[in-house]
């Protein structure tokens, strides 16, 4: 797959018509006297972000389209991709409704679908889980990428869209901010290894770490250590022994009391009776107090108000109510006498009950005192109570220890799970090491081409290799033989060397994936900066050669001042058809990619 064309509905946007081979995005400083002019803000680097957007990247804060939404909200962008000479696809995506994507399949290239209404797929939702309608899935199937890898095409995309921030490391790009599990298995697959082994290892390690956290948390919450089982069992045995000895003492104590018919049950029975009688006494006294108050406070009956009421009614019903009034007075007198008789009788009954309860209390208290007085030792009863309390404490301790043993089974299950997973992990590590050590023909070919490219461009011997690190994970590395990391960093052209290692790696991969189901293009932003002219010339010549012989579309950005000169101080020849677009800093912004500054 190659990039054929990028255009927009906005006329200010500079249309880009890419060739199948070398494409230079040139930046040119025209207004050299304007100190505020910025040759690095012409759009040549932003173009990578736009291409990434057109390859269906979800935009977030930090993306220029999101950060400058007011400038781009009405823009619609189109990108034409070439799969073969008679097989093209155009992607349409709006900035405002950027989660809707449309596709058009066509057999001829360099088309203009700005006003097209008949799209093969229209407004597909970017984030839908429906694989038949998800635009990334549709593009993946059309591309044929799913026939090579079980990853989406975007997994490797940014190796072939390297920004200025992606040259620090060859393999770990800036987008790989998470753990190694997000990208190392994919790199292993890219090199012809079985990346699922690595993925399984990372997943297993994650599960073990999760179990370890769970085990630690439970041990803290339960105040229990997985290694304390024998201690707990020993404490349990000792407490059972203590309980047995204490129960013997209590039994002996009971036996001493039984000789006088004063066993423990009898003492507890008397205590219970006294407590019950005290409750009865309280209730009777309360009832007595209420009854006495009721006798003192008879039912209120205002004779004057009643008389006045009947007098008023007599006016309305003359001669009829005198008899009823006399009957009411008589009824009130009768009910008051009856109520008082009942209350007086109830009062007498309550006093009799209280007297009876008091007599029983006197009797039971006397019995309790007699029991306590017959004990030989002064503190025998206190000892008896202490034995009881100690026995309760022992029972609680035993219960807690038994609970810990039950919880220990939970901890043991988790620990066994960790051990089993660790055994599986150990075998998997051995399997991975054996698998990697057996090698991969594809990896060997990529290594060979990488080393050859570095040698031809930089004149240095570089190697691509792997190491097993301290965590038994694979580290893929590149190295210039004879230069350690510090030397590479301190070397005057060290950063350009790092860039070129990335460039050579990307090219080596493309060389070894000669199919339109993979990427057939690569975009390197600012890859030539800081290099010596000699190396720049070697770099450009090598890229030209690869474009012709390996069917690679190569895109890179450069300022006009970065174009090298030969040994005669003559400007290195760049062909007109190799310059896709020249961007400049004219004051009216017409020379900028988007026709505006931001």
Coordinates of C-alpha atoms in Angstrom, one line a residue:
X1 CA 0.0 0.0 0.0
X2 CA 1.3 3.4 -1.0
X3 CA 0.0 7.0 -0.5
X4 CA -1.2 8.4 -3.8
X5 CA -2.8 11.8 -3.0
X6 CA -4.0 14.0 -0.2
X7 CA -6.4 16.9 -0.8
X8 CA -9.1 18.9 1.0
X9 CA -12.3 20.8 0.4
X10 CA -10.6 23.9 1.7
X11 CA -8.8 25.6 -1.3
X12 CA -6.1 27.0 1.0
X13 CA -4.8 23.5 1.6
X14 CA -1.8 22.6 -0.7
X15 CA -2.7 19.5 -2.5
X16 CA -0.1 16.7 -2.4
X17 CA 0.4 14.4 -5.3
X18 CA 2.9 11.6 -4.3
X19 CA 5.0 9.6 -6.7
X20 CA 5.6 5.9 -6.2
X21 CA 9.2 6.4 -5.4
X22 CA 11.1 9.3 -3.7
X23 CA 9.1 12.1 -2.3
X24 CA 10.7 15.1 -0.6
X25 CA 8.6 17.6 1.4
X26 CA 10.8 20.6 1.1
X27 CA 10.9 23.6 3.4
X28 CA 12.2 26.9 2.2
X29 CA 13.0 30.2 3.9
X30 CA 12.2 33.1 1.7
X31 CA 11.8 36.0 4.2
X32 CA 15.2 35.7 5.8
X33 CA 15.0 39.3 7.2
X34 CA 11.9 38.5 9.2
X35 CA 13.3 37.2 12.5
X36 CA 9.8 36.1 13.6
X37 CA 9.4 33.8 10.6
X38 CA 9.6 30.2 11.6
X39 CA 10.8 27.8 8.9
X40 CA 9.9 24.9 11.2
X41 CA 6.2 25.8 11.2
X42 CA 5.5 25.4 7.5
X43 CA 3.5 22.1 7.8
X44 CA 6.1 19.5 6.8
X45 CA 6.0 17.9 10.2
X46 CA 2.3 18.4 10.7
X47 CA 1.7 16.4 7.5
X48 CA 2.6 13.2 9.4
X49 CA -0.2 14.0 11.9
X50 CA -2.6 14.6 9.1
X51 CA -1.6 11.3 7.4
X52 CA -2.0 9.5 10.8
X53 CA -5.5 11.1 11.1
X54 CA -6.4 9.9 7.6
X55 CA -5.3 6.4 8.7
X56 CA -8.1 6.7 11.2
X57 CA -6.3 7.8 14.4
X58 CA -8.7 9.0 17.0
X59 CA -7.8 12.6 17.8
X60 CA -7.3 13.8 21.3
X61 CA -5.9 16.9 23.1
X62 CA -2.4 17.6 21.6
X63 CA -3.4 16.8 18.1
X64 CA -3.3 20.0 15.9
X65 CA -6.8 19.4 14.6
X66 CA -8.2 19.2 18.1
X67 CA -6.1 22.1 19.5
X68 CA -6.9 24.4 16.6
X69 CA -10.5 23.2 16.0
X70 CA -11.7 26.7 15.3
X71 CA -9.4 26.9 12.2
X72 CA -10.1 23.4 10.9
X73 CA -13.7 22.5 11.9
X74 CA -15.1 23.0 8.4
X75 CA -12.2 21.1 6.7
X76 CA -12.8 17.8 5.0
X77 CA -9.7 15.7 4.0
X78 CA -9.3 13.0 1.4
X79 CA -6.5 10.5 1.1
X80 CA -6.0 8.2 -1.9
X81 CA -4.1 5.0 -1.3
X82 CA -2.7 2.8 -4.0
X83 CA -2.8 -1.0 -3.6
X84 CA -1.9 -1.8 -7.1
X85 CA -1.9 -0.2 -10.6
X86 CA -5.7 -0.8 -10.9
X87 CA -6.8 -0.9 -7.3
X88 CA -7.2 2.3 -5.2
X89 CA -9.2 3.4 -2.2
X90 CA -10.0 7.0 -1.1
X91 CA -10.7 7.8 2.5
X92 CA -12.9 10.8 3.4
X93 CA -12.9 12.2 6.9
X94 CA -14.3 15.4 8.3
X95 CA -12.7 17.3 11.1
X96 CA -16.0 18.3 12.8
X97 CA -17.7 14.9 12.7
X98 CA -14.4 13.0 12.7
X99 CA -15.9 9.8 14.0
X100 CA -17.6 9.2 10.7
X101 CA -15.5 7.8 7.8
X102 CA -16.3 7.1 4.2
X103 CA -14.6 4.9 1.6
X104 CA -14.6 4.9 -2.2
X105 CA -13.0 2.0 -4.1
X106 CA -11.8 2.8 -7.7
X107 CA -9.6 1.4 -10.4
X108 CA -7.8 4.6 -11.5
X109 CA -5.6 6.8 -9.4
X110 CA -5.3 10.6 -8.9
X111 CA -9.1 11.1 -8.6
X112 CA -10.9 14.0 -7.1
X113 CA -13.9 13.0 -5.0
X114 CA -14.6 16.3 -3.3
X115 CA -18.1 16.4 -4.8
X116 CA -18.7 12.6 -4.8
X117 CA -22.0 11.5 -3.3
X118 CA -21.9 7.8 -4.2
X119 CA -19.5 6.3 -1.6
X120 CA -19.1 2.5 -1.2
X121 CA -19.1 2.9 2.6
X122 CA -20.5 6.1 3.9
X123 CA -20.2 7.6 7.4
X124 CA -19.0 4.4 9.1
X125 CA -18.8 4.9 12.9
X126 CA -15.1 4.9 14.0
X127 CA -15.6 3.3 17.4
X128 CA -18.3 0.8 16.6
X129 CA -17.7 -2.8 17.8
X130 CA -19.5 -4.2 14.7
X131 CA -16.5 -5.5 12.7
X132 CA -18.6 -5.3 9.5
X133 CA -19.0 -1.5 9.9
X134 CA -15.9 -0.5 11.8
X135 CA -13.8 1.5 9.3
X136 CA -10.5 0.2 10.6
X137 CA -11.7 -3.3 10.2
X138 CA -13.0 -2.5 6.7
X139 CA -9.7 -1.0 5.7
X140 CA -7.7 -3.8 7.3
X141 CA -9.6 -6.4 5.2
X142 CA -9.3 -4.4 2.0
X143 CA -5.6 -4.0 2.6
X144 CA -5.1 -7.7 3.4
X145 CA -3.2 -6.8 6.5
X146 CA -5.2 -9.4 8.5
X147 CA -3.7 -12.1 6.2
X148 CA -0.2 -11.3 7.5
X149 CA -0.8 -10.5 11.2
X150 CA -3.6 -10.9 13.8
X151 CA -3.0 -7.2 14.6
X152 CA -4.8 -4.2 13.2
X153 CA -2.7 -2.3 10.5
X154 CA -2.3 0.6 13.0
X155 CA -0.1 -1.6 15.3
X156 CA 3.0 -1.0 13.1
X157 CA 1.9 2.2 11.3
X158 CA 4.1 4.6 13.3
X159 CA 7.3 2.8 12.4
X160 CA 6.6 4.1 9.0
X161 CA 5.4 7.5 10.1
X162 CA 8.3 8.5 12.2
X163 CA 8.0 12.0 13.8
X164 CA 10.9 14.0 15.2
X165 CA 10.0 12.4 18.6
X166 CA 10.4 8.8 17.4
X167 CA 14.1 8.6 16.8
X168 CA 15.2 8.2 20.5
X169 CA 14.6 4.4 20.3
X170 CA 14.5 2.2 17.3
X171 CA 11.7 -0.1 18.6
X172 CA 9.8 1.7 21.3
X173 CA 7.9 4.5 19.8
X174 CA 6.4 7.5 21.7
X175 CA 3.0 6.0 21.3
X176 CA 4.0 2.9 23.3
X177 CA 3.7 4.6 26.7
X178 CA 2.4 1.5 28.4
X179 CA 4.2 -1.7 29.4
X180 CA 6.4 -3.7 27.1
X181 CA 3.5 -6.1 26.6
X182 CA 1.8 -3.5 24.3
X183 CA 4.5 -3.7 21.7
X184 CA 7.2 -6.4 22.2
X185 CA 5.0 -9.4 21.1
X186 CA 4.1 -7.4 17.9
X187 CA 7.8 -6.8 17.2
X188 CA 8.5 -10.5 17.7
X189 CA 5.8 -11.3 15.2
X190 CA 7.3 -8.7 12.8
X191 CA 10.6 -10.5 13.0
X192 CA 9.0 -13.9 12.2
X193 CA 8.8 -15.2 15.8
X194 CA 5.7 -16.4 17.6
X195 CA 4.7 -13.2 19.5
X196 CA 1.9 -15.1 21.2
X197 CA 4.5 -16.8 23.5
X198 CA 5.6 -13.4 24.7
X199 CA 2.0 -12.2 25.0
X200 CA 1.1 -15.3 27.1
X201 CA 4.2 -14.7 29.3
X202 CA 3.2 -11.0 30.0
X203 CA -0.4 -12.1 30.7
X204 CA 0.8 -14.8 33.1
X205 CA 3.2 -12.4 34.9
X206 CA 0.3 -10.0 35.3
X207 CA -1.9 -12.7 36.8
X208 CA 0.9 -13.8 39.2
X209 CA 1.4 -10.1 40.2
X210 CA -2.3 -9.7 40.8
X211 CA -2.4 -12.9 43.0
X212 CA 0.6 -11.6 44.9
X213 CA -1.2 -8.3 45.6
X214 CA -4.3 -10.2 46.7
X215 CA -2.3 -12.5 49.0
X216 CA -0.5 -9.5 50.6
X217 CA -3.7 -7.6 51.1
X218 CA -5.5 -10.6 52.7
X219 CA -2.5 -11.3 55.0
X220 CA -2.6 -7.7 56.2
X221 CA -6.4 -7.6 56.7
X222 CA -6.5 -11.0 58.4
X223 CA -3.3 -10.4 60.4
X224 CA -2.1 -13.7 59.2
X225 CA 1.1 -14.9 57.4
X226 CA 1.1 -17.8 55.0
X227 CA 4.1 -19.3 56.8
X228 CA 2.5 -19.2 60.3
X229 CA 0.3 -22.3 60.1
X230 CA 2.6 -24.4 62.3
X231 CA 2.7 -21.6 64.9
X232 CA -1.1 -21.3 64.8
X233 CA -1.5 -25.1 65.3
X234 CA 1.0 -25.1 68.2
X235 CA -1.0 -22.2 69.9
X236 CA -4.2 -24.1 69.3
X237 CA -2.8 -27.3 71.0
X238 CA -1.6 -25.3 74.0
X239 CA -4.9 -23.5 74.4
X240 CA -6.8 -26.8 74.2
X241 CA -4.5 -28.1 77.0
X242 CA -5.1 -25.0 79.1
X243 CA -8.8 -25.3 78.6
X244 CA -8.7 -28.9 79.7
X245 CA -6.7 -28.1 82.8
X246 CA -9.0 -25.2 83.7
X247 CA -12.2 -27.2 83.2
X248 CA -10.6 -29.8 85.7
X249 CA -10.2 -27.0 88.3
X250 CA -13.7 -25.8 87.8
X251 CA -15.0 -29.4 88.1
X252 CA -13.0 -29.8 91.3
X253 CA -14.4 -26.5 92.6
X254 CA -18.0 -27.7 91.9
X255 CA -17.3 -31.0 93.7
X256 CA -16.3 -29.0 96.8
X257 CA -19.6 -27.1 96.7
X258 CA -21.6 -30.3 96.1
X259 CA -20.5 -31.7 99.4
X260 CA -22.6 -28.9 100.9
X261 CA -25.3 -29.1 98.2
X262 CA -24.0 -25.8 97.0
X263 CA -23.0 -26.4 93.4
X264 CA -22.4 -23.8 90.8
X265 CA -25.8 -24.2 89.2
X266 CA -27.5 -23.4 92.6
X267 CA -25.5 -20.2 93.0
X268 CA -26.4 -19.1 89.5
X269 CA -30.1 -20.1 90.1
X270 CA -30.3 -17.9 93.2
X271 CA -28.6 -15.0 91.4
X272 CA -31.2 -15.3 88.6
X273 CA -34.1 -15.4 91.1
X274 CA -32.9 -12.3 92.9
X275 CA -32.6 -10.5 89.6
X276 CA -36.1 -11.5 88.6
X277 CA -37.6 -10.5 92.0
X278 CA -35.8 -7.1 91.7
X279 CA -37.5 -6.6 88.4
X280 CA -40.9 -7.5 89.8
X281 CA -40.4 -5.2 92.7
X282 CA -39.7 -2.3 90.3
X283 CA -42.8 -3.0 88.2
X284 CA -45.1 -3.3 91.3
X285 CA -43.8 0.0 92.7
X286 CA -44.4 1.7 89.4
X287 CA -48.0 0.4 89.3
X288 CA -48.6 1.5 92.9
X289 CA -47.5 5.0 92.1
X290 CA -49.8 5.2 89.1
X291 CA -52.8 3.9 91.1
X292 CA -52.3 6.3 93.9
X293 CA -52.1 9.2 91.5
X294 CA -55.3 8.1 89.8
X295 CA -57.2 8.0 93.1
X296 CA -56.0 11.5 93.9
X297 CA -57.0 12.8 90.5
X298 CA -60.7 12.0 89.9
X299 CA -62.3 12.4 86.4
X300 CA -62.7 16.1 85.7
X301 CA -66.4 17.1 85.4
X302 CA -67.3 20.8 85.3
X303 CA -70.8 21.0 86.6
X304 CA -71.3 24.7 85.8
X305 CA -70.4 24.2 82.1
X306 CA -72.7 21.2 81.9
X307 CA -75.5 23.3 83.5
X308 CA -74.9 26.2 81.1
X309 CA -75.0 23.9 78.1
X310 CA -78.3 22.4 79.2
X311 CA -79.8 25.8 79.9
X312 CA -79.0 26.9 76.3
X313 CA -80.5 23.8 74.9
X314 CA -83.6 24.3 77.0
X315 CA -84.3 27.4 75.0
X316 CA -84.4 25.4 71.8
X317 CA -86.2 22.4 73.4
X318 CA -88.3 23.7 76.3
X319 CA -89.5 21.2 78.9
X320 CA -87.6 18.3 77.5
X321 CA -84.0 18.4 79.0
X322 CA -84.4 18.8 82.8
X323 CA -84.8 15.1 83.3
X324 CA -81.7 14.3 81.2
X325 CA -79.6 16.7 83.1
X326 CA -80.5 15.1 86.5
X327 CA -79.7 11.6 85.0
X328 CA -76.3 12.8 83.8
X329 CA -75.4 14.1 87.2
X330 CA -76.5 10.8 88.8
X331 CA -74.5 8.8 86.2
X332 CA -71.3 10.8 86.9
X333 CA -71.6 10.2 90.7
X334 CA -72.1 6.4 90.2
X335 CA -69.1 5.9 87.8
X336 CA -66.8 7.9 90.0
X337 CA -67.7 5.7 93.0
X338 CA -67.3 2.6 91.0
X339 CA -63.8 3.7 89.6
X340 CA -62.6 4.6 93.1
X341 CA -63.7 1.2 94.5
X342 CA -61.7 -0.6 91.7
X343 CA -58.6 1.6 92.2
X344 CA -58.7 1.0 96.0
X345 CA -59.0 -2.7 95.6
X346 CA -56.2 -2.8 93.0
X347 CA -54.0 -0.7 95.3
X348 CA -54.5 -3.3 98.1
X349 CA -53.6 -6.1 95.7
X350 CA -50.5 -4.4 94.6
X351 CA -49.4 -3.8 98.2
X352 CA -49.9 -7.5 98.9
X353 CA -47.8 -8.4 95.9
X354 CA -45.1 -6.0 96.8
X355 CA -45.0 -7.4 100.4
X356 CA -44.8 -11.0 99.0
X357 CA -41.9 -10.1 96.6
X358 CA -40.0 -8.3 99.4
X359 CA -40.4 -11.4 101.6
X360 CA -39.0 -13.6 98.8
X361 CA -36.1 -11.2 98.2
X362 CA -35.2 -11.3 101.9
X363 CA -35.3 -15.1 101.8
X364 CA -33.2 -15.4 98.6
X365 CA -30.6 -12.9 99.8
X366 CA -30.3 -14.7 103.1
X367 CA -29.8 -18.0 101.2
X368 CA -27.1 -16.4 99.0
X369 CA -25.3 -15.0 102.0
X370 CA -25.5 -18.4 103.7
X371 CA -23.9 -20.1 100.7
X372 CA -21.1 -17.6 100.4
X373 CA -20.5 -17.8 104.2
X374 CA -19.9 -21.6 104.1
X375 CA -17.0 -21.3 101.7
X376 CA -13.7 -22.1 103.5
X377 CA -11.5 -19.6 101.7
X378 CA -12.3 -15.9 101.7
X379 CA -11.6 -15.5 98.0
X380 CA -13.1 -18.8 96.7
X381 CA -16.0 -17.3 94.9
X382 CA -13.7 -14.7 93.3
X383 CA -11.5 -17.6 92.1
X384 CA -14.5 -19.3 90.7
X385 CA -15.5 -16.2 88.8
X386 CA -11.9 -15.8 87.5
X387 CA -11.9 -19.4 86.3
X388 CA -15.1 -18.7 84.4
X389 CA -13.7 -15.6 82.8
X390 CA -10.4 -17.3 81.8
X391 CA -12.4 -20.2 80.3
X392 CA -14.4 -17.7 78.2
X393 CA -11.1 -16.0 77.0
X394 CA -9.6 -19.4 76.1
X395 CA -12.7 -20.3 74.1
X396 CA -12.5 -17.0 72.2
X397 CA -8.8 -17.5 71.5
X398 CA -9.5 -21.0 70.3
X399 CA -12.3 -19.7 68.1
X400 CA -10.0 -17.0 66.6
X401 CA -7.2 -19.6 65.9
X402 CA -9.7 -21.9 64.2
X403 CA -10.9 -19.0 62.1
X404 CA -7.3 -18.2 61.1
X405 CA -6.9 -21.9 60.1
X406 CA -10.0 -21.6 57.9
X407 CA -8.6 -18.3 56.4
X408 CA -5.3 -20.0 56.0
X409 CA -7.0 -22.4 53.5
X410 CA -8.0 -19.3 51.4
X411 CA -4.4 -18.0 51.5
X412 CA -3.0 -21.4 50.7
X413 CA -5.3 -21.7 47.7
X414 CA -4.0 -18.3 46.4
X415 CA -0.4 -19.3 47.2
X416 CA -0.9 -22.7 45.4
X417 CA -2.3 -20.8 42.4
X418 CA 0.8 -18.5 42.4
X419 CA 3.1 -21.6 42.6
X420 CA 1.2 -23.4 39.8
X421 CA 1.3 -20.3 37.6
X422 CA 5.0 -19.7 38.4
X423 CA 5.7 -23.3 37.3
X424 CA 3.9 -22.7 34.0
X425 CA 5.8 -19.4 33.6
X426 CA 9.1 -21.2 34.2
X427 CA 8.3 -23.7 31.4
X428 CA 7.1 -20.9 29.2
X429 CA 10.3 -19.0 29.6
X430 CA 12.3 -22.0 28.6
X431 CA 10.0 -22.5 25.6
X432 CA 10.5 -18.9 24.6
X433 CA 14.3 -19.0 24.9
X434 CA 14.4 -22.2 22.9
X435 CA 12.1 -20.7 20.3
X436 CA 14.1 -17.5 20.0
X437 CA 17.4 -19.4 20.0
X438 CA 16.2 -21.5 17.1
X439 CA 16.1 -18.3 15.1
X440 CA 14.0 -17.0 12.3
X441 CA 14.9 -16.7 8.7
X442 CA 13.0 -13.4 8.4
X443 CA 14.9 -12.0 11.5
X444 CA 18.2 -13.0 10.0
X445 CA 17.3 -11.3 6.7
X446 CA 16.2 -8.1 8.4
X447 CA 19.4 -8.1 10.5
X448 CA 21.5 -8.6 7.4
X449 CA 19.8 -5.8 5.5
X450 CA 19.9 -3.5 8.5
X451 CA 23.7 -3.9 8.9
X452 CA 24.2 -3.5 5.2
X453 CA 22.2 -0.2 5.0
X454 CA 24.1 1.3 8.0
X455 CA 27.4 0.3 6.5
X456 CA 26.6 1.9 3.1
X457 CA 25.2 5.1 4.6
X458 CA 27.2 5.7 7.8
X459 CA 30.2 3.6 7.0
X460 CA 29.8 2.0 10.4
X461 CA 29.3 -1.7 11.5
X462 CA 26.0 -2.0 13.2
X463 CA 24.1 -5.0 14.4
X464 CA 20.5 -5.8 15.3
X465 CA 20.2 -8.5 18.0
X466 CA 18.2 -9.7 21.0
X467 CA 19.1 -10.2 24.7
X468 CA 17.3 -12.0 27.5
X469 CA 17.1 -9.5 30.3
X470 CA 17.0 -10.0 34.1
X471 CA 13.2 -10.4 34.0
X472 CA 13.5 -13.2 31.4
X473 CA 12.0 -10.9 28.8
X474 CA 13.4 -10.3 25.3
X475 CA 15.1 -7.0 24.5
X476 CA 15.6 -6.2 20.8
X477 CA 18.5 -3.9 20.4
X478 CA 20.7 -2.2 17.8
X479 CA 24.3 -1.2 18.3
X480 CA 27.2 0.3 16.4
X481 CA 30.1 -1.9 17.0
X482 CA 32.9 -0.1 18.7
X483 CA 30.7 2.6 20.2
X484 CA 29.0 2.2 23.5
X485 CA 25.8 4.2 24.4
X486 CA 27.8 7.0 26.0
X487 CA 30.0 7.4 23.0
X488 CA 27.1 7.4 20.7
X489 CA 25.4 10.1 22.8
X490 CA 28.5 12.3 23.1
X491 CA 29.6 11.9 19.4
X492 CA 29.1 15.2 17.6
X493 CA 26.8 13.6 15.1
X494 CA 25.4 11.1 17.6
X495 CA 21.8 12.1 17.2
X496 CA 22.0 11.9 13.4
X497 CA 23.4 8.4 13.9
X498 CA 20.4 7.4 16.1
X499 CA 18.0 8.7 13.4
X500 CA 19.8 6.8 10.7
X501 CA 19.6 3.6 12.8
X502 CA 15.8 4.0 12.9
X503 CA 15.8 4.8 9.2
X504 CA 17.8 1.7 8.3
X505 CA 15.6 -0.5 10.5
X506 CA 12.4 0.7 8.9
X507 CA 13.8 0.2 5.4
X508 CA 15.2 -3.3 6.3
X509 CA 11.7 -4.3 7.4
X510 CA 10.1 -3.0 4.2
X511 CA 12.7 -4.8 2.1
X512 CA 11.7 -8.0 3.7
X513 CA 7.9 -7.5 3.3
X514 CA 7.7 -7.1 -0.5
X515 CA 3.8 -7.3 -0.6
X516 CA 1.0 -4.8 -1.0
X517 CA -0.6 -6.3 2.0
X518 CA 2.1 -4.6 4.1
X519 CA 3.3 -1.0 4.0
X520 CA 5.1 0.0 0.9
X521 CA 5.8 3.5 2.1
X522 CA 7.7 5.1 4.9
X523 CA 7.7 8.8 6.0
X524 CA 10.7 10.1 8.0
X525 CA 10.5 13.6 9.4
X526 CA 13.8 15.5 9.5
X527 CA 15.9 12.4 9.1
X528 CA 18.7 14.2 7.3
X529 CA 19.2 17.0 9.8
X530 CA 22.7 17.3 11.4
X531 CA 24.3 14.8 9.0
X532 CA 27.5 15.5 7.1
X533 CA 27.0 16.2 3.4
X534 CA 28.9 13.1 2.5
X535 CA 26.5 10.9 4.5
X536 CA 23.5 12.8 3.2
X537 CA 24.5 12.1 -0.4
X538 CA 24.9 8.4 0.4
X539 CA 21.6 8.4 2.2
X540 CA 19.7 10.0 -0.7
X541 CA 21.3 7.7 -3.3
X542 CA 20.6 4.6 -1.3
X543 CA 17.0 5.6 -0.8
X544 CA 16.6 6.2 -4.6
X545 CA 18.0 2.8 -5.3
X546 CA 15.6 1.1 -2.9
X547 CA 12.6 2.9 -4.3
X548 CA 13.4 1.5 -7.8
X549 CA 14.6 -2.0 -6.8
X550 CA 12.4 -2.8 -3.8
X551 CA 9.2 -0.9 -4.9
X552 CA 9.4 1.3 -1.8
X553 CA 7.7 4.7 -1.6
X554 CA 10.0 6.9 0.5
X555 CA 8.9 10.3 1.9
X556 CA 11.1 12.6 4.0
X557 CA 11.1 16.2 5.0
X558 CA 14.0 18.6 4.7
X559 CA 14.8 22.3 4.7
X560 CA 16.4 23.6 1.5
X561 CA 19.5 24.4 3.5
X562 CA 19.8 20.8 4.5
X563 CA 20.3 19.7 0.9
X564 CA 23.9 18.5 0.6
X565 CA 26.7 19.8 -1.5
X566 CA 29.3 17.6 -3.3
X567 CA 33.1 17.8 -3.0
X568 CA 33.1 20.7 -5.5
X569 CA 30.7 22.6 -3.2
X570 CA 28.0 22.2 -5.8
X571 CA 24.4 21.7 -4.7
X572 CA 23.5 18.0 -4.9
X573 CA 21.1 17.3 -7.7
X574 CA 17.5 16.8 -6.6
X575 CA 15.1 16.0 -9.5
X576 CA 12.0 18.0 -9.8
X577 CA 9.7 15.0 -9.7
X578 CA 11.3 14.0 -6.4
X579 CA 10.0 17.2 -4.7
X580 CA 6.4 16.6 -3.9
X581 CA 5.8 20.0 -2.5
X582 CA 7.9 23.1 -1.4
X583 CA 6.6 24.9 1.6
X584 CA 7.8 28.4 2.4
X585 CA 7.3 31.3 4.8
X586 CA 5.7 33.9 2.6
X587 CA 4.0 36.6 4.6
X588 CA 0.5 35.8 3.1
X589 CA 0.9 32.2 4.3
X590 CA 0.2 30.8 0.8
X591 CA 3.4 28.9 1.0
X592 CA 2.4 26.9 4.1
X593 CA 0.7 23.5 3.8
X594 CA -2.6 24.6 5.2
X595 CA -2.5 28.2 3.9
X596 CA -2.5 29.5 7.4
X597 CA -0.3 29.6 10.5
X598 CA -1.3 28.2 13.8

